[in-house]
Phi, psi and omega in degrees: 000134183285156176292186183305136178256120179269159172294316183221130168258133178243128175263113178111123179251039170277192184300318182293314181295317180294319180294318179298316180297317180301317180290320183293321181288342176294333179254025172064030172279140179272117191234144170228143179244130174255119183241128183292325184281173175268018179209163174268171174110335180061240181278004166264116184212093176268133178231150169221187182053035180236027180098342178277151183274002177209160175300139180235153183260115175279341179238233181306137185231321188252152164262115186268083176100191183274084188262113191296315183292315179302313183290327176297314180294319178297321178295315179298326181278352182070035184249133179273163171220159184220155185285137175283134181233174175127152179280159178256128179235152177224133176274117180240180179302329183274359181116196180281126180233136178281143180235159182268342182211168180291335182240130177297141173050056186299322182296321178293320178300316178302317180298317180293321181296327181294342182275350182282118185262333177228146186297147180206160174298149181302324178301320178291322177299317179299316183287331185270316188254345181236035180284161175106145182297332182290344181252016184299317181296320178294318178300313181297317181296316181291320178299316178298321180294313182295315181288322184276308184287315182270352186054039194248156171271114182301337180286349181238340187294138181284125176292322178299317180294320176301313180299315181296317181294319180291328180283320190251343183294147178271127184284339181293138176232148182227161170240151178275125179297119182086357175098156180301339183303332182294322177291318179297318179297322177300313179299318179299316180296321178296321179291323177300319180298328182267004178074027179268110181286143173242112184267110181275164181052041183231072179290130177288130181252326184211143176237125175249107181253011177290326180266170176231114013281171175292139181251130178241121184251133168239182182293337186235002180202163172236132180240146182232132180214147175292330176227157178226133173244123179259115183241022180295153176305152183304324180299324179290320178295316181298327182280353181067034184291339177250127178274134178247132177233120352298164181296155179233064187300325182297316181289319181292323177294321177299321180297323182285344177285334184279161181267135178218114188263152179281148178218136171227130176248141176236115182254126185229129172247131182249170178293336179196167182279080184300335181289351177265358181265122189296338177292342178263355185234021181054039176085355180282147182267099178257025183296337179247022183296136176250310181231143179228122182248152181202182174254018181286173181297323167254096196277334188243135179223149171219155179265189179255017179311137008273002178284136181267078180233132184282059179243129173246142176245121175267146188224123171240135181213160179066218183303325178301312181291324180300321181289336187250001188295337182272357180286158176287163178299322180294319178296319179294319177300317178301315180294324178295314179294322177296321179297314178297320178301320179287323180294318186253009180051054180238153178288134183296326178295326177295319178294318180298319179295323182282347183289125181253332179205147178208155178207129175254124181246097186263084182293332181294332181259358180289121184296340180260014176221306179059038178166216178224290177202169188278161171220159185280129175253165178298128179061032181284343184299324180297319179293322177297317180298323177297316181292334180279349179287122178296146176265117178056027180061021184229331180251128182233148177245144180212162177147172183299332182292340182261359177287141177241113182160180187281351180265024181303149177078011184246170173299320178302319179299319179295315179299314183296318180286327174299318178294315179300318181291323177300318178296322178297318179293316179302316180296330184288342178286000000 
């Protein structure tokens, strides 16, 4: 006799899985979540008591714009958020220079983008529409933006998606007071009230959908559900980490067509904000610095503005992170300190001495992520539609990679697609 049969088994307790479960239990569906990690949240991972003087985000950190689901959940949880502030600086050959935007000569870029009539990879757009030595700074700036912000490979990234995001995206950014974990914890508490178990340290290894109910096997348990929602990160799906019986080659091939970029974060707390001292900035006033860009191995840094805390976050994404994902945490830390030393013309030993706490979060090497987040590729919509097709009306896929809109790659995207998939599952009953 089989164990308990649930209405829905969900693989993954990240934002998409938790949101889907929350919606399903509202209509009295009996749900269980199998989570590979020893914690919930997936790529949302707020930590404290790790040497830092405030909670820090090892994963998702910002709310990118006026995002309805994220803000609705924060309101329900009674959690505040605040606007990110600070000036933008870039380290160039001439030294540190303040900039007005993340991309150089933005108005010219907009003009060039309007001339693109058929979608193409961003690399092709750069060579075709931004050729010539006079546009070198714009090319460099846009390339850094695509690789850094989208964690994307320019040879695959959709120019149409870039144009849409730049036209419609909200420039305002916010942070969650106390960290994203508060929103995740709220969802967990709501599921607890409804009797929805979340099984931690339970990575799904195999799915057998030949039988009814669907069978989900991990190393230590078997779960049975009339329906299954798979919410693992796209990198895990692309790697074939879960075996499906019978095989689902069409869906897995569609997953490999989509873009999934590597991400590494380096969080450093120092004894004081050395970047505000003019002897380290060649006399420039970085007292209100928010973001600092460079061509160093760890190219992007941000402060905690408007909070006055001596914490810097280093960011590698896309091809940069892909090249460094196999390095040890100590090697990555060394490269981060060397990058800061070059940006601020400081001795690396001086930086090491001033370092009070550090954490390297290598999502690209994390076996339960194998990357960072998704990005839009040329003609990627067809692959998304394939992944959204239920298998035998019983297996459904969800996650930020399947969201279609300008908030792709965000917590909001995961929440929205989790909600959309829950509605699809409810209708399938």
